[in-house]
XYZ file of C-alpha atoms in Angstrom:
572
model
C 68.831 -18.454 137.759
C 71.197 -15.720 136.663
C 72.639 -17.818 133.888
C 69.126 -18.959 132.752
C 67.837 -15.441 132.456
C 70.932 -14.304 130.589
C 70.552 -17.173 128.097
C 66.799 -16.458 127.772
C 67.459 -12.764 126.988
C 70.096 -13.770 124.402
C 67.586 -16.190 122.758
C 64.948 -13.470 122.655
C 67.282 -11.048 121.002
C 68.477 -13.583 118.465
C 64.925 -14.583 117.586
C 63.870 -10.970 117.177
C 66.824 -10.364 114.879
C 66.354 -13.451 112.736
C 62.582 -12.753 112.262
C 62.983 -9.081 111.275
C 66.267 -8.211 109.534
C 65.978 -4.547 110.136
C 66.250 -5.114 113.887
C 69.540 -6.953 113.446
C 70.740 -4.218 111.179
C 69.833 -1.459 113.584
C 71.528 -3.368 116.468
C 74.701 -3.950 114.502
C 74.798 -0.359 113.380
C 74.277 0.958 116.961
C 76.926 -1.350 118.424
C 79.427 -0.513 115.668
C 78.917 3.200 116.458
C 79.394 2.421 120.185
C 82.499 0.440 119.457
C 83.986 3.196 117.300
C 83.203 5.825 119.924
C 84.711 3.723 122.715
C 87.898 3.178 120.702
C 88.192 6.916 120.093
C 87.456 7.542 123.786
C 90.179 5.023 124.751
C 92.772 6.629 122.521
C 91.913 10.085 123.917
C 92.048 8.745 127.468
C 95.471 7.244 126.829
C 97.007 10.451 125.512
C 95.243 12.432 128.309
C 96.923 10.113 130.750
C 100.311 10.728 129.096
C 99.757 14.506 129.462
C 98.508 14.165 133.055
C 101.732 12.360 134.018
C 103.641 15.563 133.166
C 101.354 18.443 133.960
C 99.037 18.797 136.959
C 96.519 20.806 134.956
C 95.860 17.787 132.800
C 95.618 15.658 135.909
C 92.839 17.939 137.062
C 91.250 17.803 133.618
C 91.348 13.994 133.650
C 89.631 13.962 137.079
C 86.942 16.409 135.954
C 86.244 14.629 132.630
C 86.158 11.113 134.158
C 83.941 12.003 137.060
C 81.758 14.250 134.911
C 81.219 11.648 132.195
C 80.536 8.873 134.656
C 78.046 11.039 136.536
C 76.265 12.017 133.292
C 75.830 8.346 132.413
C 74.260 7.599 135.783
C 71.962 10.547 135.531
C 70.989 9.535 132.007
C 70.198 5.933 133.082
C 68.186 7.259 136.000
C 66.111 9.728 133.987
C 65.698 8.685 130.439
C 64.829 4.946 130.567
C 61.639 5.515 132.634
C 60.828 8.769 130.811
C 61.073 7.626 127.290
C 61.389 3.986 126.494
C 62.112 2.206 129.729
C 64.728 -0.372 130.503
C 64.690 -3.076 127.814
C 61.788 -4.914 129.451
C 61.512 -8.055 127.335
C 61.868 -10.074 130.427
C 58.874 -8.511 132.246
C 58.887 -9.561 135.886
C 55.090 -10.117 135.704
C 55.746 -12.988 133.232
C 57.572 -14.979 135.893
C 54.936 -14.791 138.624
C 53.810 -18.376 138.132
C 57.284 -19.760 137.992
C 59.446 -18.174 140.734
C 59.543 -15.726 143.546
C 61.404 -12.454 143.976
C 64.706 -13.996 145.219
C 68.101 -12.281 145.196
C 69.329 -14.404 142.260
C 66.189 -13.543 140.320
C 66.754 -9.857 140.922
C 70.426 -10.059 139.819
C 69.403 -12.151 136.756
C 66.867 -9.632 135.623
C 69.388 -6.835 136.153
C 72.163 -8.378 134.185
C 69.894 -9.770 131.504
C 68.388 -6.325 131.114
C 71.863 -4.872 130.598
C 72.337 -7.092 127.550
C 70.241 -4.740 125.391
C 71.906 -2.449 122.829
C 71.932 0.477 125.295
C 73.494 -1.562 128.128
C 76.215 -2.978 125.862
C 76.951 0.433 124.375
C 77.161 1.922 127.829
C 79.599 -0.820 129.010
C 81.833 -0.312 125.920
C 82.043 3.481 126.508
C 82.641 3.325 130.249
C 85.196 0.496 130.165
C 87.166 2.503 127.614
C 88.075 4.869 130.472
C 90.324 2.278 132.111
C 92.972 3.187 129.539
C 93.560 6.495 131.342
C 95.794 5.018 134.121
C 97.764 3.034 131.561
C 98.754 6.379 129.928
C 99.712 7.570 133.307
C 101.883 4.499 133.754
C 100.013 3.071 136.754
C 99.138 -0.647 136.635
C 97.435 -0.438 140.069
C 95.315 2.442 138.742
C 94.262 0.257 135.769
C 92.888 -2.443 138.046
C 91.156 0.148 140.241
C 89.633 1.710 137.123
C 88.287 -1.709 136.071
C 86.592 -2.044 139.391
C 85.280 1.581 139.182
C 83.856 1.041 135.711
C 82.182 -2.157 136.830
C 80.645 -0.424 139.805
C 79.531 2.473 137.641
C 77.878 0.264 135.045
C 76.004 -1.660 137.652
C 74.927 1.567 139.247
C 73.577 2.775 135.852
C 71.513 -0.427 135.338
C 70.290 -0.554 139.001
C 69.279 3.084 138.940
C 67.214 2.562 135.718
C 65.526 -0.454 137.297
C 64.717 1.363 140.497
C 63.359 4.570 138.968
C 61.378 2.647 136.271
C 59.920 0.440 139.021
C 58.992 3.225 141.412
C 57.389 5.387 138.754
C 55.765 2.480 136.932
C 53.906 1.516 140.132
C 52.313 4.973 140.023
C 50.681 3.985 136.767
C 48.263 1.556 138.445
C 45.843 4.394 139.204
C 44.600 7.262 137.051
C 45.846 9.907 139.418
C 49.162 8.143 139.621
C 49.437 8.147 135.855
C 48.786 11.846 135.673
C 51.230 12.628 138.365
C 53.804 10.338 136.761
C 53.629 12.214 133.520
C 54.159 15.523 135.257
C 56.908 14.311 137.533
C 58.852 12.729 134.673
C 58.846 15.963 132.758
C 59.852 17.975 135.825
C 62.760 15.522 136.463
C 64.149 16.198 132.958
C 63.505 19.941 133.306
C 65.449 20.070 136.568
C 68.304 18.064 135.069
C 68.562 20.386 132.070
C 68.575 23.468 134.279
C 71.330 21.885 136.389
C 73.243 21.139 133.205
C 72.987 24.730 132.233
C 74.104 26.005 135.666
C 77.086 23.649 135.880
C 78.341 23.298 132.331
C 77.751 26.833 131.074
C 78.771 29.073 134.004
C 79.033 32.753 133.215
C 82.400 32.913 134.936
C 84.153 31.119 132.057
C 82.594 33.253 129.265
C 85.246 35.293 127.497
C 85.183 38.997 128.079
C 84.129 41.083 125.100
C 87.132 42.855 123.547
C 89.783 40.653 125.285
C 92.758 40.075 123.023
C 93.080 36.543 121.790
C 96.715 35.387 122.388
C 98.521 32.385 123.914
C 98.312 33.735 127.419
C 94.549 34.494 127.104
C 93.871 30.969 125.744
C 95.862 29.391 128.554
C 94.092 31.448 131.175
C 90.692 30.571 129.758
C 91.643 26.893 129.549
C 92.855 26.900 133.220
C 89.608 28.618 134.305
C 87.440 26.075 132.527
C 89.547 23.174 134.014
C 89.258 24.723 137.493
C 85.485 25.137 137.128
C 85.123 21.539 136.025
C 87.393 20.309 138.835
C 85.313 22.182 141.418
C 82.154 20.445 140.159
C 83.869 17.064 139.950
C 85.173 17.382 143.512
C 81.572 17.748 144.707
C 80.281 15.003 142.591
C 83.081 12.740 143.868
C 81.358 12.495 147.198
C 77.912 11.757 145.833
C 76.440 8.437 144.452
C 76.825 9.939 140.981
C 80.626 10.391 140.903
C 82.047 8.368 143.809
C 82.762 5.229 141.733
C 84.641 7.191 139.101
C 86.614 9.237 141.472
C 88.301 6.810 143.852
C 90.901 5.338 141.401
C 92.113 8.855 140.473
C 92.092 9.985 144.074
C 94.125 6.955 144.989
C 96.566 7.719 142.071
C 97.034 11.264 143.397
C 97.947 9.874 146.813
C 94.712 10.865 148.510
C 94.202 7.521 150.291
C 91.472 8.543 152.828
C 89.398 10.393 150.142
C 89.694 7.429 147.884
C 88.536 4.989 150.561
C 85.594 7.241 151.448
C 84.575 7.496 147.702
C 84.851 3.667 147.369
C 82.556 3.226 150.445
C 80.026 5.664 148.983
C 80.035 3.780 145.687
C 79.582 0.448 147.333
C 76.848 1.789 149.663
C 75.065 3.193 146.674
C 75.024 -0.226 145.015
C 73.830 -1.941 148.252
C 71.040 0.578 148.724
C 69.873 0.448 145.083
C 69.858 -3.346 145.189
C 67.872 -3.417 148.368
C 65.315 -1.045 146.811
C 65.176 -3.087 143.585
C 64.486 -6.254 145.626
C 61.690 -4.487 147.495
C 60.151 -3.251 144.184
C 60.496 -6.543 142.349
C 57.579 -8.370 144.192
C 55.315 -5.410 143.259
C 56.427 -5.451 139.665
C 55.666 -9.245 139.475
C 52.064 -8.590 140.617
C 51.577 -5.394 138.629
C 48.507 -5.513 136.277
C 49.499 -5.873 132.609
C 47.404 -3.150 131.210
C 48.276 -0.621 133.816
C 44.793 -0.630 135.107
C 43.253 -1.478 138.441
C 40.052 -2.743 139.931
C 37.263 -0.398 141.169
C 34.849 -0.582 143.951
C 31.186 0.212 143.345
C 31.651 3.728 144.479
C 34.679 4.222 142.170
C 32.705 2.807 139.283
C 29.897 5.332 139.870
C 32.419 8.148 139.992
C 34.025 6.855 136.762
C 30.589 6.758 135.128
C 29.978 10.421 136.116
C 33.393 11.366 134.836
C 32.697 9.569 131.596
C 29.407 11.472 131.140
C 31.276 14.718 131.680
C 34.009 13.736 129.312
C 31.400 12.876 126.618
C 29.921 16.421 127.051
C 33.395 18.047 126.629
C 34.155 15.866 123.532
C 30.828 16.761 121.883
C 31.525 20.509 122.494
C 34.888 20.097 120.777
C 33.174 18.276 117.950
C 30.648 21.162 117.451
C 33.385 23.715 117.523
C 35.456 21.874 114.859
C 32.385 21.467 112.680
C 32.010 25.276 112.713
C 35.586 25.462 111.440
C 34.448 23.652 108.248
C 35.716 20.106 109.069
C 33.634 17.198 107.856
C 31.739 15.094 110.347
C 34.320 12.303 110.551
C 37.237 14.719 110.685
C 35.533 16.705 113.434
C 34.920 13.526 115.407
C 38.591 12.426 115.119
C 39.798 15.926 115.953
C 37.494 16.328 119.009
C 38.780 13.045 120.416
C 42.395 14.146 119.881
C 41.678 17.508 121.621
C 40.108 15.704 124.568
C 43.150 13.428 124.882
C 45.555 16.342 125.016
C 43.975 17.545 128.272
C 43.250 14.200 129.868
C 45.577 11.485 128.731
C 48.861 11.510 130.719
C 50.743 10.463 127.633
C 49.575 13.539 125.732
C 50.000 15.729 128.728
C 53.703 14.719 129.043
C 54.217 15.546 125.366
C 52.566 18.894 125.773
C 54.820 19.684 128.728
C 57.905 18.938 126.637
C 56.744 21.670 124.266
C 57.074 24.046 127.205
C 60.315 22.697 128.576
C 62.407 23.060 125.396
C 61.980 26.900 124.866
C 62.562 27.572 128.573
C 65.856 25.721 128.428
C 66.974 27.485 125.282
C 65.975 30.880 126.771
C 68.246 30.183 129.683
C 71.020 29.191 127.333
C 70.376 32.378 125.380
C 71.675 34.452 128.312
C 75.177 33.357 127.315
C 74.729 32.707 123.625
C 71.916 34.901 122.078
C 71.442 32.600 119.062
C 69.671 30.168 121.400
C 66.833 32.653 121.643
C 66.191 32.256 117.936
C 66.814 28.476 117.962
C 64.115 28.032 120.699
C 61.448 28.758 118.098
C 62.174 26.087 115.427
C 62.911 23.639 118.239
C 59.536 24.239 119.803
C 57.949 23.962 116.383
C 59.641 20.666 115.606
C 58.797 19.110 119.041
C 55.158 20.207 118.516
C 54.887 18.681 115.050
C 56.731 15.521 116.144
C 53.879 14.564 118.493
C 51.760 13.527 115.516
C 54.262 10.721 114.840
C 52.773 8.619 117.653
C 49.068 9.549 117.059
C 47.866 6.114 116.035
C 49.872 4.135 118.564
C 48.581 6.379 121.383
C 44.976 6.206 120.109
C 44.881 2.544 119.267
C 41.785 1.882 121.374
C 39.771 4.219 119.150
C 41.402 3.473 115.774
C 39.550 0.174 115.292
C 36.191 2.079 115.588
C 37.326 4.465 112.854
C 38.128 1.507 110.598
C 34.849 -0.311 111.230
C 32.871 2.986 110.813
C 34.560 3.548 107.378
C 36.244 6.823 108.292
C 38.317 7.918 105.328
C 42.048 8.084 105.836
C 42.164 11.774 104.727
C 39.527 12.636 107.396
C 41.655 11.037 110.024
C 44.711 12.992 108.877
C 42.850 16.294 108.749
C 41.187 15.844 112.128
C 44.471 14.995 113.893
C 46.376 17.784 112.175
C 43.815 20.497 112.937
C 43.395 19.315 116.560
C 47.192 19.556 117.070
C 47.538 22.937 115.361
C 44.768 24.516 117.342
C 47.054 24.607 120.445
C 50.485 24.366 118.761
C 50.193 27.483 116.639
C 49.500 29.741 119.656
C 52.424 28.107 121.426
C 54.805 28.841 118.555
C 53.526 32.454 118.317
C 54.081 33.032 122.004
C 57.612 31.556 121.948
C 58.436 33.674 118.826
C 57.328 36.923 120.452
C 59.260 36.117 123.643
C 62.365 35.278 121.624
C 62.134 38.595 119.751
C 61.866 40.497 123.069
C 64.842 38.655 124.570
C 66.859 39.438 121.421
C 65.975 43.124 122.027
C 65.305 43.258 118.268
C 61.547 43.601 117.565
C 62.179 43.863 113.836
C 63.028 40.185 113.861
C 59.749 39.087 115.388
C 57.885 38.767 112.042
C 60.594 36.602 110.597
C 60.742 34.482 113.749
C 57.003 33.896 113.640
C 57.097 32.996 109.952
C 60.015 30.623 110.331
C 58.468 28.961 113.407
C 55.128 28.373 111.686
C 56.937 26.994 108.565
C 58.834 24.445 110.733
C 55.660 23.550 112.630
C 53.716 22.828 109.429
C 56.704 20.858 107.928
C 57.269 18.809 111.027
C 53.556 17.985 111.280
C 53.451 16.875 107.662
C 56.525 14.659 107.972
C 55.257 13.201 111.231
C 51.872 12.350 109.635
C 53.670 10.559 106.712
C 56.079 8.710 108.913
C 53.305 7.735 111.303
C 51.503 6.155 108.450
C 54.493 4.336 107.059
C 56.288 3.343 110.311
C 53.930 3.291 113.385
C 56.040 4.223 116.347
C 55.574 1.960 119.422
C 54.221 3.794 122.506
C 52.587 3.094 125.844
C 49.043 1.667 125.509
C 45.920 3.821 126.041
C 45.251 4.414 129.708
C 48.829 3.501 130.723
C 51.488 5.663 132.292
C 53.691 7.654 129.934
C 56.541 5.715 131.749
C 55.232 2.392 130.604
C 57.899 0.088 129.224
C 55.769 -2.615 127.648
C 56.672 -2.028 124.000
C 58.338 -5.431 123.477
C 61.643 -6.644 122.171
C 63.521 -4.783 119.511
C 61.218 -1.770 119.396
C 63.837 0.581 120.603
C 65.550 0.412 117.172
C 62.239 1.003 115.429
C 61.579 4.053 117.621
C 64.958 5.580 116.826
C 64.537 4.769 113.081
C 61.169 6.579 113.008
C 62.502 9.580 114.968
C 65.637 9.782 112.869
C 63.733 9.705 109.516
C 61.243 12.250 110.898
C 64.084 14.627 111.825
C 65.884 14.095 108.508
C 62.744 14.751 106.472
C 61.951 17.884 108.477
C 65.522 19.269 108.080
C 65.520 18.651 104.287
C 62.155 20.207 103.632
C 62.979 23.219 105.896
C 65.950 24.209 103.762
C 64.052 26.840 101.656
C 62.647 28.874 104.641
C 65.907 28.432 106.497
C 67.857 29.924 103.613
C 65.463 32.899 103.484
C 65.611 33.473 107.194
C 69.331 33.016 107.864
C 71.116 33.760 104.622
C 72.104 37.412 104.098
C 70.668 37.465 100.542
C 68.759 40.722 101.141
C 68.166 43.449 103.685
C 67.341 41.860 107.161
C 64.042 43.725 107.482
C 63.020 42.531 104.073
C 64.058 38.965 104.948
C 61.920 39.003 107.985
C 58.783 40.096 106.181
C 59.412 37.697 103.283
C 59.745 34.873 105.878
C 56.580 36.000 107.708
C 54.618 35.639 104.472
C 56.427 32.914 102.570
C 57.259 30.665 105.461
C 53.728 29.767 106.549
C 52.549 29.567 102.932
C 55.334 27.168 102.031
C 54.785 25.187 105.242
C 51.048 25.001 104.589
C 51.606 23.605 101.095
C 53.930 20.928 102.578
C 51.348 20.091 105.233
C 48.588 19.725 102.622
C 50.911 17.428 100.670
C 51.759 15.538 103.796
C 48.044 15.020 104.609
C 47.340 13.741 101.137
C 50.441 11.483 101.039
C 49.865 10.016 104.485
C 46.165 9.449 103.666
C 47.246 7.619 100.577
C 49.649 5.452 102.625
C 46.878 4.645 105.115
C 44.105 3.941 102.567
C 43.697 0.193 102.347
C 46.407 -0.457 104.969
C 44.469 0.464 108.181
C 43.842 -3.133 109.110
C 47.567 -4.043 108.534
C 48.767 -1.109 110.697
C 46.195 -1.936 113.367
C 47.399 -5.533 113.443
C 50.987 -4.185 113.973
C 49.826 -2.002 116.793
C 47.795 -4.757 118.510
C 51.012 -6.915 118.552
C 52.537 -4.534 121.041
C 52.196 -5.356 124.703
C 49.215 -3.636 126.260
C 47.589 -2.874 122.906
C 45.988 -6.324 122.454
C 42.562 -5.061 123.413
C 42.286 -3.200 120.135
């Protein structure tokens, strides 16, 4: 069973690469980057091992870096696969319901086949490169123990992703569960980012203002940083996150009992995760494809009442947008988008991300004040980026627009206005808070102007990219943690996101130069940015709306066909 599933996954990947060349190109590019990074990491680990054999400080540094990096990988595989794109789920357990049962070999086969994706292979390359560290230290036994540790760590990563994806995906079978899943997923990331801030950027290692910079000061700061990292690593070493990575190094330092305890923790973690995965697997095999569920008569009546209420809310939004001067089709599209922001868990999770980013940067600003200012353009970019997935999220309504003859420009205007209605106040609020935290009210006008410029530019680029490269996303009504986007779409997602970021950065050069470059008095720069930034951004947004409408015009059916090929979107 394990061999069969691995072969099947390999055949699926090869077929997807041969049918669409860009998928093969993206996969090769990603793997070459991972290979280059792993080679660089291996070289660094070798020389760190050489240094650790001569100086105990570097031994502590090696312990802290190895445990910290391994723990970060496990946290990343636990949080981000279910949050963003999911484990590469081309071998959906539900597809095998008619052919097999949830046996142990089937569970292991799905786990190992799932790890054959680009992310799994890249992770394996990077983590196996750490086994060079004991070679640099001159320990052959440590090398074999490090191989075992890396294998345990990689399996822990893959299992953690399977378990969290399975647990959170099962919440998506009810509407309440989908709403809760969207909020929980955002809170998980928020907590992880706060923990990162607390652990990685402790105030105790910040240099004291006015301290002379000499060799002794540098060494003292380096020792303090290493000691801080070692303290964190020693805690992580007795947790499921760091135990697998710690036991070879503990053994090499002569700490036999701690090494044995850490190995037992690592093995117990794998056993528990595998047991949970086997419990989840039967539920995943019976999980409804569309993320929906059946209703009793009473639930259907409640749903009908809710639909009537929703219709009233949508009509109110339509009337309000009409008073803003939008055409009838644009107001209809915009009112539907506004309604989705408050009700659809996928849009709710996006809106929460707009809140999380500035909060994190405000926390970082306590140590490095420039983060206060960077919180504003980041919030603006994340806000504008949401429009990139507008059509893939709204695929159930797009076909009605096409059949009703809604012009592409009305679609673009409606979605842009609906987004800006709540995003502009968010950027204004973050700008004012950033100015207050900076204790420089004179900068607030410039921060506002720069933030609005980035928001308009990011919105324009996202509209254009969304029309040119529809970004795969969870189907309407599904959990934001849904993983059914199909084979090879991870590369397409990263391509769309990368081009969106690149376009925004390039177009944001003029307002960035005015805001940051000391080409005039600061007060003058702030007021010029307040006026010129939004005007420049609005012109880019207008051009983006026109260009994206031109790209959509005549191609709506083709784009809709692409969207309908994604798993869960077939009902469009």
